[in-house]
Short mmCIF file of C-alpha atoms in Angstrom, two decimals:
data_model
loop_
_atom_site.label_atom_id
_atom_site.label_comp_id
_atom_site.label_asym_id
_atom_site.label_seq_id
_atom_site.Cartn_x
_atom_site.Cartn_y
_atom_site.Cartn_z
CA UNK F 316 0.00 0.00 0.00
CA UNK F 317 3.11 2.22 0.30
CA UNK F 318 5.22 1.49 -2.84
CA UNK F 319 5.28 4.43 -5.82
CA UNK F 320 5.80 1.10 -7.75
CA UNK F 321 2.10 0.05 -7.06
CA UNK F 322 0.79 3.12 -8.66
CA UNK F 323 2.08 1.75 -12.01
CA UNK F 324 0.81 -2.08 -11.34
CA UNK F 325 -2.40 -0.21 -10.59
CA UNK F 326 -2.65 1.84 -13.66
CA UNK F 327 -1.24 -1.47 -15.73
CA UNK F 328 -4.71 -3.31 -14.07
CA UNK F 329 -6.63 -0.59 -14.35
CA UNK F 330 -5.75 -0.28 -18.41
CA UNK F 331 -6.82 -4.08 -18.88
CA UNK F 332 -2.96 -4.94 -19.19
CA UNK F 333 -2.84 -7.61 -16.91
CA UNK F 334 -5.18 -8.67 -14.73
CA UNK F 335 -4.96 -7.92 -10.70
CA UNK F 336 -7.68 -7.20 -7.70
CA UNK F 337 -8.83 -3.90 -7.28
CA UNK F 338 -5.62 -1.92 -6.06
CA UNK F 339 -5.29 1.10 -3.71
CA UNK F 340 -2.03 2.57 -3.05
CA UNK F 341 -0.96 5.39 -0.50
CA UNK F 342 2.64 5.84 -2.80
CA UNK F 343 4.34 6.06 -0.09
CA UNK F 344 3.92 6.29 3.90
CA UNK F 345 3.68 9.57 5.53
CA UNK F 346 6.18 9.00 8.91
CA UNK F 347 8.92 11.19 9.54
CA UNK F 348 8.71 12.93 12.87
CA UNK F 349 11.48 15.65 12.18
CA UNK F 350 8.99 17.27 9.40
CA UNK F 351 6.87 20.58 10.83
CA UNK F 352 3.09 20.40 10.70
CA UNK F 353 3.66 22.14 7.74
CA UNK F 354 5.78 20.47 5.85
CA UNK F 355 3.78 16.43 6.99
CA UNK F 356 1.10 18.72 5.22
CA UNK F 357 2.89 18.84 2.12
CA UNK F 358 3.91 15.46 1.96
CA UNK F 359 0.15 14.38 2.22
CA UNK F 360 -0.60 17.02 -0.73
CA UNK F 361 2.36 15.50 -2.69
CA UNK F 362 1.01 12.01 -2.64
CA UNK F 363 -1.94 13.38 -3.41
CA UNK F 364 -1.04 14.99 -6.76
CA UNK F 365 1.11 11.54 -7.52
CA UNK F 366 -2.20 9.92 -7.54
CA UNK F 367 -2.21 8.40 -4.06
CA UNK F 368 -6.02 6.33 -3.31
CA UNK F 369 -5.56 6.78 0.32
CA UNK F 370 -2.76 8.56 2.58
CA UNK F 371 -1.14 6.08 5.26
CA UNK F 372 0.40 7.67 8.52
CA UNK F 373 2.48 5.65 10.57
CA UNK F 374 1.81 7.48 13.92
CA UNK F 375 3.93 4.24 16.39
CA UNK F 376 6.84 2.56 15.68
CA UNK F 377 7.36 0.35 13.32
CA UNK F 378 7.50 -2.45 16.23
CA UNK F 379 5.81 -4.57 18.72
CA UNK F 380 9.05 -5.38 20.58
CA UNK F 381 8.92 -2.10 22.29
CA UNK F 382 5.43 -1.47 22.73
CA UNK F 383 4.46 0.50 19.92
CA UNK F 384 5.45 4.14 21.37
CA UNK F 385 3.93 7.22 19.70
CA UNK F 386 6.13 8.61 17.34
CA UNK F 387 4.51 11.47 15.70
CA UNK F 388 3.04 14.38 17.79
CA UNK F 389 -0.71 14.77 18.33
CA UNK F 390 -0.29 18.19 16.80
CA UNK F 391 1.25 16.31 13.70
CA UNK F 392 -1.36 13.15 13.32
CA UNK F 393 -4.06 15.68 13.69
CA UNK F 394 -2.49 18.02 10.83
CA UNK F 395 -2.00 14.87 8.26
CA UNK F 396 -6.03 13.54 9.01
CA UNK F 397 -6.85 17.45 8.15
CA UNK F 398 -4.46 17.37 4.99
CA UNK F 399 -6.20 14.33 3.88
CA UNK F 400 -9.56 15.14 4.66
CA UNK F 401 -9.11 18.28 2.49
CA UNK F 402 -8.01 16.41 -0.44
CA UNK F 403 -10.84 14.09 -0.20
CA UNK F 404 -8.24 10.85 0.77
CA UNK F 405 -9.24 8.22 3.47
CA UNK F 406 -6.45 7.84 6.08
CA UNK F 407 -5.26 4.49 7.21
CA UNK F 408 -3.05 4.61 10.60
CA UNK F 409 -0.40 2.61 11.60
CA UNK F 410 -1.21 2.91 15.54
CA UNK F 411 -0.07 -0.08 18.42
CA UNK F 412 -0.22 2.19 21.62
CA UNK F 413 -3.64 3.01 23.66
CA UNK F 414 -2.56 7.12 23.99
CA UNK F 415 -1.70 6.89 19.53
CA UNK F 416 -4.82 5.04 19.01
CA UNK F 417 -7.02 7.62 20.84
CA UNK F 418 -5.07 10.55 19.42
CA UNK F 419 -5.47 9.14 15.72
CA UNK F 420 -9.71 8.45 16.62
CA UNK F 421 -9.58 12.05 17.99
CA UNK F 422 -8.11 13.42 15.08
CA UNK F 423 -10.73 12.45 12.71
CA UNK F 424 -8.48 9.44 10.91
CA UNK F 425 -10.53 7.23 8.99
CA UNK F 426 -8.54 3.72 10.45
CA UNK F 427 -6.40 2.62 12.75
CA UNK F 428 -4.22 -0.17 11.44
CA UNK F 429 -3.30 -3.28 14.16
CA UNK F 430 -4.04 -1.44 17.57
CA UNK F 431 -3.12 -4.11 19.36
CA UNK F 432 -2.89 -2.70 22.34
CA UNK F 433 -6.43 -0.63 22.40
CA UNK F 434 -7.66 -0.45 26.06
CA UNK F 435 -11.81 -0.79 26.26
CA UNK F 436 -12.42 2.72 26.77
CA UNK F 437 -10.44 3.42 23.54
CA UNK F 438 -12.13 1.12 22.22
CA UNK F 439 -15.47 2.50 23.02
CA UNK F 440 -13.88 6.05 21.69
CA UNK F 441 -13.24 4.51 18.18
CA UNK F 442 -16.80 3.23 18.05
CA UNK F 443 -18.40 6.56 19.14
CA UNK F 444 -16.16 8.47 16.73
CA UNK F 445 -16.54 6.10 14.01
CA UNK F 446 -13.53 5.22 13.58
CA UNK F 447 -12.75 1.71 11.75
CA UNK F 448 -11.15 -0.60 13.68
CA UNK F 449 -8.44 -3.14 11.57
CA UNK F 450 -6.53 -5.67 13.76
CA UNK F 451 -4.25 -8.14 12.35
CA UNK F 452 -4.26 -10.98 14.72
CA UNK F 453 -3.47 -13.93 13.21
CA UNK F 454 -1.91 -14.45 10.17
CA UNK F 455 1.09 -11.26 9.80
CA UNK F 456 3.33 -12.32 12.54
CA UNK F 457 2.57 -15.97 12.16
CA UNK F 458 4.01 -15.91 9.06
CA UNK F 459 6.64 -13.98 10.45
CA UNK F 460 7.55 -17.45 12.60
CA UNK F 461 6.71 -19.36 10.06
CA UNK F 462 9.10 -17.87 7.94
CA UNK F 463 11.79 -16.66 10.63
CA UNK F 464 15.11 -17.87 8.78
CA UNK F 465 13.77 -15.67 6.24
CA UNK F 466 13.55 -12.43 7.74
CA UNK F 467 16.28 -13.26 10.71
CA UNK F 468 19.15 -10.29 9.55
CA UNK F 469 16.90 -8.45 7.92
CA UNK F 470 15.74 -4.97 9.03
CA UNK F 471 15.13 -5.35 12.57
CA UNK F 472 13.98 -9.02 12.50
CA UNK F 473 16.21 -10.46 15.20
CA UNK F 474 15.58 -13.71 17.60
CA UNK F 475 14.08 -11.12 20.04
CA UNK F 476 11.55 -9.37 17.72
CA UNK F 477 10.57 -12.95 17.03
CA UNK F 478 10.30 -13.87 20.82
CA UNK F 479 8.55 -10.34 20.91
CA UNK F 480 6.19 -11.68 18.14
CA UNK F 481 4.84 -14.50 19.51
CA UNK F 482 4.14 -12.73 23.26
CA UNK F 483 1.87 -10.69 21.37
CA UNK F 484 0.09 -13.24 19.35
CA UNK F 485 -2.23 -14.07 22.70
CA UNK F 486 -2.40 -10.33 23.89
CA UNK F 487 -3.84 -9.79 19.78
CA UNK F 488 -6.51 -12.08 20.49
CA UNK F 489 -7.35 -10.78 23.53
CA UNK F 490 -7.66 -7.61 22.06
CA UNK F 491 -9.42 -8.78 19.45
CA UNK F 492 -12.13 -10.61 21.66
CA UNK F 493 -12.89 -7.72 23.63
CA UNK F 494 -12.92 -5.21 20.47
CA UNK F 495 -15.95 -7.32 19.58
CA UNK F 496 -17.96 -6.92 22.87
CA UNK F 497 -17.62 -2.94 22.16
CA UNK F 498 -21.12 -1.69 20.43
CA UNK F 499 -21.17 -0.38 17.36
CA UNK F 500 -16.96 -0.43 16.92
CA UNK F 501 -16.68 -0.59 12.92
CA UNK F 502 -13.94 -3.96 12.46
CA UNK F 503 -12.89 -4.49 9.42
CA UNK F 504 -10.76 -6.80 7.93
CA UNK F 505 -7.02 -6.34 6.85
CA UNK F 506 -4.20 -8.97 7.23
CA UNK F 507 -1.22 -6.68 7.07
CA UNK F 508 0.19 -9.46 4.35
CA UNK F 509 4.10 -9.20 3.92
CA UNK F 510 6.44 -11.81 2.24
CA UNK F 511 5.21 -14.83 1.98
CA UNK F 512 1.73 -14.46 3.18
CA UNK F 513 0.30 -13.03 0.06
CA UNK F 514 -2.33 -15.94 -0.94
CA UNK F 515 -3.19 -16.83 2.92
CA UNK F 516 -5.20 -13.61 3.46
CA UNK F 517 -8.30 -16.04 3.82
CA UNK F 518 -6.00 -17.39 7.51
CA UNK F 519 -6.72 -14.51 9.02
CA UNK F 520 -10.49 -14.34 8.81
CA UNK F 521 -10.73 -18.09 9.96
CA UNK F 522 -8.40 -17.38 12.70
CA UNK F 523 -10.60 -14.47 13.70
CA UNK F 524 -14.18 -16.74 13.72
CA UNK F 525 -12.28 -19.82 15.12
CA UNK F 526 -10.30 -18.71 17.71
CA UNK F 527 -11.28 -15.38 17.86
CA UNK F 528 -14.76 -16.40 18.34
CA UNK F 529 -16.53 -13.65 15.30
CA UNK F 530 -19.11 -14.54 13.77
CA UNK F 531 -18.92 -16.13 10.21
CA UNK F 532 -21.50 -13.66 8.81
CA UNK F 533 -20.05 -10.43 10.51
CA UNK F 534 -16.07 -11.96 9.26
CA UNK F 535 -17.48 -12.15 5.64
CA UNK F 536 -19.41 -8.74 6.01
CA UNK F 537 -15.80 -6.70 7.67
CA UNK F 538 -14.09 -8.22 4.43
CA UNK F 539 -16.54 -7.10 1.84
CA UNK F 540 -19.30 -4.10 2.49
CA UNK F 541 -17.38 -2.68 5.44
CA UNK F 542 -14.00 -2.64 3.96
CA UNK F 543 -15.85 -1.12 1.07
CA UNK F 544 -16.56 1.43 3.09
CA UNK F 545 -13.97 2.11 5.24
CA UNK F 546 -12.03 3.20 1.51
CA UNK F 547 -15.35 5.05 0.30
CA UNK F 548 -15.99 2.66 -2.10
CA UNK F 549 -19.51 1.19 -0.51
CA UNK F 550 -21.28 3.13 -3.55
CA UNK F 551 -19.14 0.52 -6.13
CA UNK F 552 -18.26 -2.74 -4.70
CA UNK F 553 -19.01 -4.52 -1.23
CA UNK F 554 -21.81 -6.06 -1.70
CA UNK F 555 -24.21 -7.54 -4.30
CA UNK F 556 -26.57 -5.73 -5.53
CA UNK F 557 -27.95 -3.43 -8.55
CA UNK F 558 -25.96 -0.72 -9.43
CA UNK F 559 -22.96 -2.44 -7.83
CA UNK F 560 -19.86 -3.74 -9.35
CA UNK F 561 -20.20 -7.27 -9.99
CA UNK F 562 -17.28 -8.74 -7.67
CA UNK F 563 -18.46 -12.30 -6.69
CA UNK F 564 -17.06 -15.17 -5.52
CA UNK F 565 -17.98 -18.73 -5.18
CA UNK F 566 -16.89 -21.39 -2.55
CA UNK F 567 -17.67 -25.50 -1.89
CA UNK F 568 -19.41 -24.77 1.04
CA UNK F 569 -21.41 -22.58 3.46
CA UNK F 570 -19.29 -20.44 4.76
CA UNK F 571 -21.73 -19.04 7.58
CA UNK F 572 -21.80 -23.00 8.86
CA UNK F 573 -18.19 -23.88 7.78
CA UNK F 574 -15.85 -21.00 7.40
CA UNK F 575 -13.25 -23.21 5.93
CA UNK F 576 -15.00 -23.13 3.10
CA UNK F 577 -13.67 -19.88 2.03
CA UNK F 578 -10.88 -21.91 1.11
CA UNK F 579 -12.35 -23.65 -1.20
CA UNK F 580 -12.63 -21.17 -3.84
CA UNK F 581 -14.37 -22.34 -7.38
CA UNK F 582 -15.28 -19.15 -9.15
CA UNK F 583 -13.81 -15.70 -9.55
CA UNK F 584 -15.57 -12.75 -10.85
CA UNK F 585 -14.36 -9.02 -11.04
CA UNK F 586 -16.33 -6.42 -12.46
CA UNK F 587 -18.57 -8.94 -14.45
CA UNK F 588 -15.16 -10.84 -15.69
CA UNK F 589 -15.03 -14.08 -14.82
CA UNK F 590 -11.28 -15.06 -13.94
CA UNK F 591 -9.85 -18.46 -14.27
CA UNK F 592 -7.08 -20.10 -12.36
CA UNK F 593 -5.34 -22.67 -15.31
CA UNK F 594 -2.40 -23.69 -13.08
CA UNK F 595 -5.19 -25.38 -10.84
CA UNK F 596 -7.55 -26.21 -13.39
CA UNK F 597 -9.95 -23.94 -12.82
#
């Protein structure tokens, strides 16, 4: 979502020259804390005029290992959400911390991104603000032990942002669990995919209903209509219906009864296209 690189794939879909989901890209992340109000403005006006979808703030750091500390002023958050309210741009927030969260809800920010740690009353702030609500929980740092060999040297992926990672896989859930007692908080679903995830997204909505204990219809619902809406795109896609675009699935299966079945995957449609997969046969 941060790449200036998925502007171009996005244009190549868009133009019919390959085929791809619908893409939205921010160009790239709005982040550094040494910029004035002023100038974080500009950078949200820049992507802007590069033909960003959506601006994405990373307000914490980049980290669980330490907690997710606030790295960008309130003053500043607050400035970017105005910035990208004014040129019409949803805001997606890269918040861990309960004080970030609240100040990114407060400033009018259209999502907080993983909130992991999201007190209740926070919580209850998002929901009364109307703020969406996107926890990954499952399947972004599973992958990251999955794949730890991988990523081990890379960046900051050491053996103790790994031990880090799978402290906070239970304090996620709980999270998670609670985040779904709160009335009316807006979830939707995101996965956070990196490396080697891409293809799993479907993990992370059956880890939500089965251990996270969601219900099937509301999983299906944060992944489709309320996404959709969350990017201001509930007038297009979302949901099926007339006037809609004509993205449909089909699975082996009842997915409200069996959310495995989401798995199982038979038919493809974007837009009214129907999209084959040859290398499985079908």
């Amino acid at each position: 979502m941060g790449s200036p690189l998925d502007r171009d794939v996005r244009d190549a879909i868009n133009r019919g020259v390959q085929p791809g989901p619908r893409l939205l890209t921010s160009v790239r992340g709005v982040n550094n804390a040494r910029l004035s109000v002023e100038e974080l403005r500009e950078a949200v006006r820049k992507n802007a005029a590069d033909g960003a979808d959506l601006i994405k703030m990373f307000a914490s750091a980049g980290s669980v290992k330490n907690g997710g500390h606030q790295t960008l002023s309130n003053e500043q958050i607050a400035a970017v959400c105005d910035e990208a309210r004014k040129a019409g741009l949803r805001i997606l927030v890269h918040a861990y911390g309960d004080d970030t969260i609240r100040a990114v809800s407060v400033a009018g920010c259209t999502s907080v991104e993983h909130g992991f740690f999201a007190s209740d009353e926070t919580l209850r702030e998002l929901a009364s603000r109307g703020t969406y609500y996107d926890p990954n929980i499952g399947l972004v740092m599973q992958n990251y032990l999955n794949n730890r060999p991988k990523f081990l040297g890379i960046g900051n992926y050491t053996e103790d942002e790994m031990a880090e990672m799978e402290k906070a896989i239970p304090i996620t859930l709980a999270t998670f669990k609670r985040a779904l007692a709160i009335s009316g908080l807006k979830i939707v679903f995101g996965t956070d995919a990196v490396a080697g995830a891409h293809g799993h997204n479907i993990e992370e909505l059956i880890y939500r209903v089965q251990k996270g204990g969601q219900d099937a219809g509301a999983a299906i619902l944060s992944a489709t209509s309320v996404a959709a809406e969350s990017l201001k795109m509930g007038d297009r896609i979302g949901a099926i219906a007339p006037g809609m675009g004509a993205d449909i699935i089909a699975v082996e299966g009842d997915p409200l009864k069996d959310v495995t079945a989401l798995r199982r995957v038979v038919f493809v449609m974007k837009d009214g296209k129907v999209y084959k997969n040859v290398a499985r046969g079908l």
